[in-house]
PDB file of C-alpha atoms in Angstrom:
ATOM      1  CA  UNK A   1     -11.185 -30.191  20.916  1.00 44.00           C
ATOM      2  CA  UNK A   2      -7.783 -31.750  21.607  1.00 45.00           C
ATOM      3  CA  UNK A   3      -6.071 -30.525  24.369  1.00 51.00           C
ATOM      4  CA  UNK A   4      -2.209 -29.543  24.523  1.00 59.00           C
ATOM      5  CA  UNK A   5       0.013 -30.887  27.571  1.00 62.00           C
ATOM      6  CA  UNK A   6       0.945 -27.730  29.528  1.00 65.00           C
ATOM      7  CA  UNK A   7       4.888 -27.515  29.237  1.00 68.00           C
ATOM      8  CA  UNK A   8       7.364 -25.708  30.722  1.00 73.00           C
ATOM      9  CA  UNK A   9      10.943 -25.372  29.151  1.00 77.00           C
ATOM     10  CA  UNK A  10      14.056 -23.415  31.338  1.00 82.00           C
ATOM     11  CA  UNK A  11      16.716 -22.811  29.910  1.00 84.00           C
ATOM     12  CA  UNK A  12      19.438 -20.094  29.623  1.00 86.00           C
ATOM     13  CA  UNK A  13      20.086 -18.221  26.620  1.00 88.00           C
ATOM     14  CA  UNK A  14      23.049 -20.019  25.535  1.00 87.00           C
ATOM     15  CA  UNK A  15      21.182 -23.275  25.516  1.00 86.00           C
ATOM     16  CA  UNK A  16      18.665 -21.293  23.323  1.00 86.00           C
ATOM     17  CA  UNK A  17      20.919 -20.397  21.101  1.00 86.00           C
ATOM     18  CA  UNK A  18      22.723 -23.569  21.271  1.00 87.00           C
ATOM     19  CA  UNK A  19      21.135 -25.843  18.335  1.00 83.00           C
ATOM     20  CA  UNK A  20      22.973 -28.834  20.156  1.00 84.00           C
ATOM     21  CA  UNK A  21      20.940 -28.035  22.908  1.00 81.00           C
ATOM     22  CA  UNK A  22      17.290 -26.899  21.889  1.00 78.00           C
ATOM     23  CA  UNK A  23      14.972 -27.827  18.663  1.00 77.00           C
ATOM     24  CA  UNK A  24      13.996 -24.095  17.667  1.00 73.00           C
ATOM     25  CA  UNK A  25      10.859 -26.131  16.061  1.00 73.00           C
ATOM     26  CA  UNK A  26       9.760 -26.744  19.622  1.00 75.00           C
ATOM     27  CA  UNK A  27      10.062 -23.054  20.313  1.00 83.00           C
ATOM     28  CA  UNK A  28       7.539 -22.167  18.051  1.00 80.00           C
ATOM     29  CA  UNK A  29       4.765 -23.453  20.394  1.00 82.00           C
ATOM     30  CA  UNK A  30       5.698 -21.785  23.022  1.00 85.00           C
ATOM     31  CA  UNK A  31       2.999 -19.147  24.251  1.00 87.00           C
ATOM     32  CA  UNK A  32       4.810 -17.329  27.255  1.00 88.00           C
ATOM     33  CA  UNK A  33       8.507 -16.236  27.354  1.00 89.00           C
ATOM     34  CA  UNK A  34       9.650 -14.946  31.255  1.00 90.00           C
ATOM     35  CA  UNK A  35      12.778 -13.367  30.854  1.00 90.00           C
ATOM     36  CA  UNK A  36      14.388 -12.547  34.678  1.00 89.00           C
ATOM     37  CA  UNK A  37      17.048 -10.296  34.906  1.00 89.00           C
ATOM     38  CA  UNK A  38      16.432  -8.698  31.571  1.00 90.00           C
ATOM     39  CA  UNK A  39      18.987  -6.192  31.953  1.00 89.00           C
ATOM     40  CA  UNK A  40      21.935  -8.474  32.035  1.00 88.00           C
ATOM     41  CA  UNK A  41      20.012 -10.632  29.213  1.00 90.00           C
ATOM     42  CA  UNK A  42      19.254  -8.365  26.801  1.00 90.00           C
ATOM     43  CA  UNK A  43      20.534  -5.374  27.498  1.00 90.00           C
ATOM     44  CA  UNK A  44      24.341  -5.457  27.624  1.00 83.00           C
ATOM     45  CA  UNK A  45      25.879  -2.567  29.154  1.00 80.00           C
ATOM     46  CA  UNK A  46      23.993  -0.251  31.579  1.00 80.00           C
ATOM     47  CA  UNK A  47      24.742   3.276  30.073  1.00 82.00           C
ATOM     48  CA  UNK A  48      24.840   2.156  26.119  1.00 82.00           C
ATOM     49  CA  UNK A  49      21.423   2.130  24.518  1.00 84.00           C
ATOM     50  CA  UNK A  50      22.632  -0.191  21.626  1.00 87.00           C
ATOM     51  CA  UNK A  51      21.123  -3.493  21.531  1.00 89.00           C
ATOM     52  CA  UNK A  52      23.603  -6.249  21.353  1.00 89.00           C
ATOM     53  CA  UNK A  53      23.369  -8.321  18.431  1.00 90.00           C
ATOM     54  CA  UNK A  54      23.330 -11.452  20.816  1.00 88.00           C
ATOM     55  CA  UNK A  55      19.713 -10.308  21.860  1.00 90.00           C
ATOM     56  CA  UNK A  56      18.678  -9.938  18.281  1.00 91.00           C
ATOM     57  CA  UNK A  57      20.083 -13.355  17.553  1.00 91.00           C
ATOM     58  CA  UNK A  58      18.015 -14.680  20.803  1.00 90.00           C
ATOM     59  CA  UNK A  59      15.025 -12.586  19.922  1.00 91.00           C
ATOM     60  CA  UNK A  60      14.886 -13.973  16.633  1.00 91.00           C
ATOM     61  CA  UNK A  61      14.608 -17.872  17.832  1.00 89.00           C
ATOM     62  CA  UNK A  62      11.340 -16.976  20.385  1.00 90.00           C
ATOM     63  CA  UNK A  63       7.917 -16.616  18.621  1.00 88.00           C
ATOM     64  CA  UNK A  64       6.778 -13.146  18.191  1.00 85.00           C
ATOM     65  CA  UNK A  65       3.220 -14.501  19.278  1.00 86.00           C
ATOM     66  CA  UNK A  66       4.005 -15.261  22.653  1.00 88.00           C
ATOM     67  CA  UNK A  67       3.202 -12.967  25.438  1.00 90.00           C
ATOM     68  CA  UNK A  68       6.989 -12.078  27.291  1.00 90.00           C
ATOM     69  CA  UNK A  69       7.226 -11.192  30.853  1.00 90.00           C
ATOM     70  CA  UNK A  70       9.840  -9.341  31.687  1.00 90.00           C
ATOM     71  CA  UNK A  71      11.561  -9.044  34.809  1.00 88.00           C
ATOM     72  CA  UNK A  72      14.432  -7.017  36.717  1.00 87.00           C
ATOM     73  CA  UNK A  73      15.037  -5.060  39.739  1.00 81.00           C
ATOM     74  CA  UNK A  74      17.527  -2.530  38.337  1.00 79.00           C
ATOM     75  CA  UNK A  75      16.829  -0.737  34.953  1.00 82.00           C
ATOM     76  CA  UNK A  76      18.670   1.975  33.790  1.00 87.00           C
ATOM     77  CA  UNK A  77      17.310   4.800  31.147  1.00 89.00           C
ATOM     78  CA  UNK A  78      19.563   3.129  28.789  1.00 89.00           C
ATOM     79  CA  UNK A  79      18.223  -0.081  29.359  1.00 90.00           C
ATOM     80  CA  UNK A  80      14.970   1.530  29.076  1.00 90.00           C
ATOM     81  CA  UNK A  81      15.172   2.568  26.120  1.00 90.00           C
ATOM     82  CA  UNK A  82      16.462  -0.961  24.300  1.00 91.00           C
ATOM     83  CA  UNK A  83      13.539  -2.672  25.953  1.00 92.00           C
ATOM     84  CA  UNK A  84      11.075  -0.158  24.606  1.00 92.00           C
ATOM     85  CA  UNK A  85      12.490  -0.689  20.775  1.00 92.00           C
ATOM     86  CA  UNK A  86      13.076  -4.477  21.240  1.00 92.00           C
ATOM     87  CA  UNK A  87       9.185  -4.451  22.654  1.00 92.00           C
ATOM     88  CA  UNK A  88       7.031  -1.085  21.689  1.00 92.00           C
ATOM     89  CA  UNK A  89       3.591  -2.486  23.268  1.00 91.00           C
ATOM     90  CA  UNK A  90       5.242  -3.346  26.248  1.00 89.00           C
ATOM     91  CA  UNK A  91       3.235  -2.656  29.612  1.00 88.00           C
ATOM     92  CA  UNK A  92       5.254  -2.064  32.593  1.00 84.00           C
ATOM     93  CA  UNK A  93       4.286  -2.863  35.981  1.00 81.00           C
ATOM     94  CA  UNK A  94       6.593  -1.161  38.880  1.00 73.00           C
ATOM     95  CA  UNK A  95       6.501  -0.990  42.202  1.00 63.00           C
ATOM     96  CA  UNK A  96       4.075   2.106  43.766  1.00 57.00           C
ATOM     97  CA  UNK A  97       6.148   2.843  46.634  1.00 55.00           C
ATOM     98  CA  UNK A  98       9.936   2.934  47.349  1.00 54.00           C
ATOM     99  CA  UNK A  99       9.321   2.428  50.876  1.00 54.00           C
ATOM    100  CA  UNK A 100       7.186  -0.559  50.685  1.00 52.00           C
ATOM    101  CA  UNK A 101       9.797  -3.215  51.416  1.00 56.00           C
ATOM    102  CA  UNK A 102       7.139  -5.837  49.394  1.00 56.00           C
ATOM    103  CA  UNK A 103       6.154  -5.806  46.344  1.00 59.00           C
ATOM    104  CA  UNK A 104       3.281  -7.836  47.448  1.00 68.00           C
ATOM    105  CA  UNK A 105       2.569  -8.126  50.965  1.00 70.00           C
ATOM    106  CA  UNK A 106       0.414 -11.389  50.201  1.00 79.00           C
ATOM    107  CA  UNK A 107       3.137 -13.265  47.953  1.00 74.00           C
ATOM    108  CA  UNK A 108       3.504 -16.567  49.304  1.00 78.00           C
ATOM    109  CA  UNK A 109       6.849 -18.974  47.347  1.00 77.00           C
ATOM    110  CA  UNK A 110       6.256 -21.985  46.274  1.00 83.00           C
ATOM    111  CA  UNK A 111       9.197 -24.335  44.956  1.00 84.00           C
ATOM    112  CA  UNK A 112       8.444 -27.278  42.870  1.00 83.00           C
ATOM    113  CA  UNK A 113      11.412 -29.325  41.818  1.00 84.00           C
ATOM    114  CA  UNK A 114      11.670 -31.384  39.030  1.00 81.00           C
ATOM    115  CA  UNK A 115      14.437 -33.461  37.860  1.00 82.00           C
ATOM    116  CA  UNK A 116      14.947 -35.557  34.621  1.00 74.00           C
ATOM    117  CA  UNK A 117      13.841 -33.811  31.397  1.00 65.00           C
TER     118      UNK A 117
END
């Protein structure tokens, strides 16, 4: 069976939506989409629960097939609310206690860097 190169692709949404910038062919292999700060990416304003047509546009470039991880630290009930029509299946994972200052008191960071493309 051949195998596929693992590959990782960052780039902001602009740059996704940029056809200067990205091949939308290449997006089509892509298997997982993280999305940090998905409030301020997809959700425009924090009390208006209409989604903003840039996220539809952005949405409609990234494989429906993929498994998306989403990620934010503030989330309104507006905000809410977009996420659960832009994603109905959608799982959430939050944080058990408010006074736990860790999310996960065994985290360790590790930073790669990589430079070139």
């Amino acid at each position: 069976m051949p195998s596929r190169a693992d590959r990782i692709l960052f780039k902001t949404p602009q740059d996704l939506l940029d056809p200067n910038v990205t091949d939308n062919e290449d997006l089509a292999t892509i298997d997982i989409v993280a999305i940090d700060e998905v409030d301020a990416v997809l959700c425009g304003s924090e009390f208006n629960d209409t989604i903003p047509e840039a996220s539809i546009e952005l949405l409609d470039i990234l494989p429906d097939q993929a498994q998306y991880i989403l990620t934010t630290a503030h989330l309104t009930r507006a905000h809410t609310r977009i996420i659960y029509r832009l994603f109905p299946d959608i799982e959430t994972v939050r944080q058990s206690s408010s006074s736990q200052r860790v999310l996960v008191p065994t985290l360790r960071q590790v930073f790669r860097y990589f430079s070139g493309d």
